[in-house]
Amino acid sequence: MYFLYSMALGLVLLLGSPYWLFQILWQGKYRKGLSQRFGLIPRSFRERGRSEIWVHAVSVGEVLAVTKLIEALRKDFPDRSLVVSTTTDTGQTLAAGRFGQDQVFYFPLDFKFSTERWFAALRPGLVVIAETELWPNFLRVAHRSGAAVVIVNARVSDRSYTGYRKAKWLLMRILENVTVFLAQSAEDAARLIEIGAARDRVRVAGNLKYDVSLPPTLPITERLRNASEAARAWPVVVCGSTVEGEETLLMNAFEKILAAFPSTLMLLAPRHPERFSSVARLLAQSGMRFWKRSQWDGSPIHGGILLIDSIGELASLYGLADLAFVGGSLVKRGGHNILEPAQHGVPIVVGPHTENFRQMVAQFARHDAVCVVRGNDLSATMLELLRNDE
């Protein structure tokens, strides 16, 4: 099974090489850490000696989720060396800022040769994986190396659940390599057991994404607060983690909000940095007044859209919001974390596609702490909230 999987993975990589080359050479994606992904170990990691705890967090959301866990591991095991891997560039940047550049590297591609090289270099006794990253070769090599493998914040999305159930006979062999699953909810635990995890290896431990602290107020947040107050901008609407297909809907809603509140300022933060330029073109084509955060000089702004073409600032910027929209939810992307605006006590609007955070959104909805809307109801809901002081 593992041989056929590796052959299939290699074939996908080969056939998709024109696409990957385009992404690397012209879009700049995947360029960073490319050698590390193929198992070439930087000298700093070859010379550091054994890293007894290896934590893997795919991207920004997972890095945020495991931050408190890593702090606790460091406190409880101060004599144990700990390293962190990520898959995305944005996750790498955030992790390096939080845990130190010399502790962070890119997760290897799921080939036996690249994975074995990292395990040979780090020799971890414990591997902690955030969410449900089920890479067959990685898990097998980890188990054979003698490391305990713990999947924390484990969940099975609605979309994955259907496919996993069909491949249960294969998944059972892969899941045998995991020492324990710490599931977000009882439903996730039941799904893990249903797709092949041993019942005695599954625990319900809750959602790590609740274990977050209010983010520090960044200088850009204070600059924007001063600039919006000087311009008497109101309301401030922060639309975060937006994905393709959502910006047009949000711009349409913004036009209607602007008609009712001419001094409205929208902060629009696309989820992926590689989309900053395409969203800027979309804004330019719309004829709307807009600025780029990267070029904004700090002057007063209102009655337009500020494109947040930066990373790592959104959580703090939610503190400026009179109303927040959390993206990935108007289209079928599963939604993103609503806790970032919630920590600031901000009214929150999301679309109907929030499968990745279904328990969290359901709990907020039961307490009237989030509005779930469809695209054609977006502007009406936003206007209703902005007109309702309570």
PDB file of C-alpha atoms in Angstrom, residues 228 233-240 242 250-251 253-254 257-258 261 263-269 304-308 314 317-326 346-349 378-379 382-383 385-386:
ATOM      1  CA  SER A 228     -10.213  56.884  11.263  1.00  0.00           C
ATOM      2  CA  ALA A 233     -14.936  57.347   9.859  1.00  0.00           C
ATOM      3  CA  TRP A 234     -17.905  55.308  11.060  1.00  0.00           C
ATOM      4  CA  PRO A 235     -18.683  52.489  10.986  1.00  0.00           C
ATOM      5  CA  VAL A 236     -15.496  50.454  10.597  1.00  0.00           C
ATOM      6  CA  VAL A 237     -16.226  47.092   9.011  1.00  0.00           C
ATOM      7  CA  VAL A 238     -13.430  44.498   9.096  1.00  0.00           C
ATOM      8  CA  CYS A 239     -13.729  41.661   6.574  1.00  0.00           C
ATOM      9  CA  GLY A 240     -11.088  39.080   7.373  1.00  0.00           C
ATOM     10  CA  THR A 242     -11.696  36.397   2.572  1.00  0.00           C
ATOM     11  CA  LEU A 250     -18.557  42.150   0.046  1.00  0.00           C
ATOM     12  CA  MET A 251     -17.981  45.062  -2.309  1.00  0.00           C
ATOM     13  CA  ALA A 253     -22.660  44.992   0.303  1.00  0.00           C
ATOM     14  CA  PHE A 254     -20.219  47.818   0.990  1.00  0.00           C
ATOM     15  CA  ILE A 257     -23.626  50.369   3.501  1.00  0.00           C
ATOM     16  CA  LEU A 258     -21.815  53.396   2.067  1.00  0.00           C
ATOM     17  CA  PHE A 261     -23.266  55.641   6.091  1.00  0.00           C
ATOM     18  CA  SER A 263     -18.096  57.693   6.181  1.00  0.00           C
ATOM     19  CA  THR A 264     -17.851  53.885   6.336  1.00  0.00           C
ATOM     20  CA  LEU A 265     -14.359  52.409   6.282  1.00  0.00           C
ATOM     21  CA  MET A 266     -13.912  48.781   5.318  1.00  0.00           C
ATOM     22  CA  LEU A 267     -10.717  46.888   6.108  1.00  0.00           C
ATOM     23  CA  LEU A 268     -10.506  44.015   3.621  1.00  0.00           C
ATOM     24  CA  ALA A 269      -8.000  41.268   4.460  1.00  0.00           C
ATOM     25  CA  GLY A 304     -13.594  53.622   1.126  1.00  0.00           C
ATOM     26  CA  ILE A 305     -11.769  50.320   1.464  1.00  0.00           C
ATOM     27  CA  LEU A 306      -8.317  49.719   2.924  1.00  0.00           C
ATOM     28  CA  LEU A 307      -6.823  46.545   1.446  1.00  0.00           C
ATOM     29  CA  ILE A 308      -4.820  44.794   4.174  1.00  0.00           C
ATOM     30  CA  LEU A 314      -5.725  40.912  11.253  1.00  0.00           C
ATOM     31  CA  LEU A 317      -7.243  44.977  13.528  1.00  0.00           C
ATOM     32  CA  TYR A 318     -10.499  43.294  14.548  1.00  0.00           C
ATOM     33  CA  GLY A 319     -10.261  45.513  17.624  1.00  0.00           C
ATOM     34  CA  LEU A 320     -11.177  48.506  15.421  1.00  0.00           C
ATOM     35  CA  ALA A 321     -14.341  46.916  14.083  1.00  0.00           C
ATOM     36  CA  ASP A 322     -17.898  48.006  14.678  1.00  0.00           C
ATOM     37  CA  LEU A 323     -18.828  44.928  12.658  1.00  0.00           C
ATOM     38  CA  ALA A 324     -16.793  41.964  11.446  1.00  0.00           C
ATOM     39  CA  PHE A 325     -17.207  39.466   8.635  1.00  0.00           C
ATOM     40  CA  VAL A 326     -15.166  36.240   8.772  1.00  0.00           C
ATOM     41  CA  VAL A 346     -17.400  42.589  17.958  1.00  0.00           C
ATOM     42  CA  PRO A 347     -20.696  41.644  16.228  1.00  0.00           C
ATOM     43  CA  ILE A 348     -19.846  38.863  13.756  1.00  0.00           C
ATOM     44  CA  VAL A 349     -21.326  37.892  10.408  1.00  0.00           C
ATOM     45  CA  LEU A 378     -25.363  40.107   3.514  1.00  0.00           C
ATOM     46  CA  SER A 379     -25.958  43.839   3.113  1.00  0.00           C
ATOM     47  CA  MET A 382     -24.974  44.228   8.095  1.00  0.00           C
ATOM     48  CA  LEU A 383     -27.157  47.336   7.883  1.00  0.00           C
ATOM     49  CA  LEU A 385     -26.713  45.340  12.901  1.00  0.00           C
ATOM     50  CA  LEU A 386     -25.152  48.745  12.319  1.00  0.00           C
TER      51      LEU A 386
END
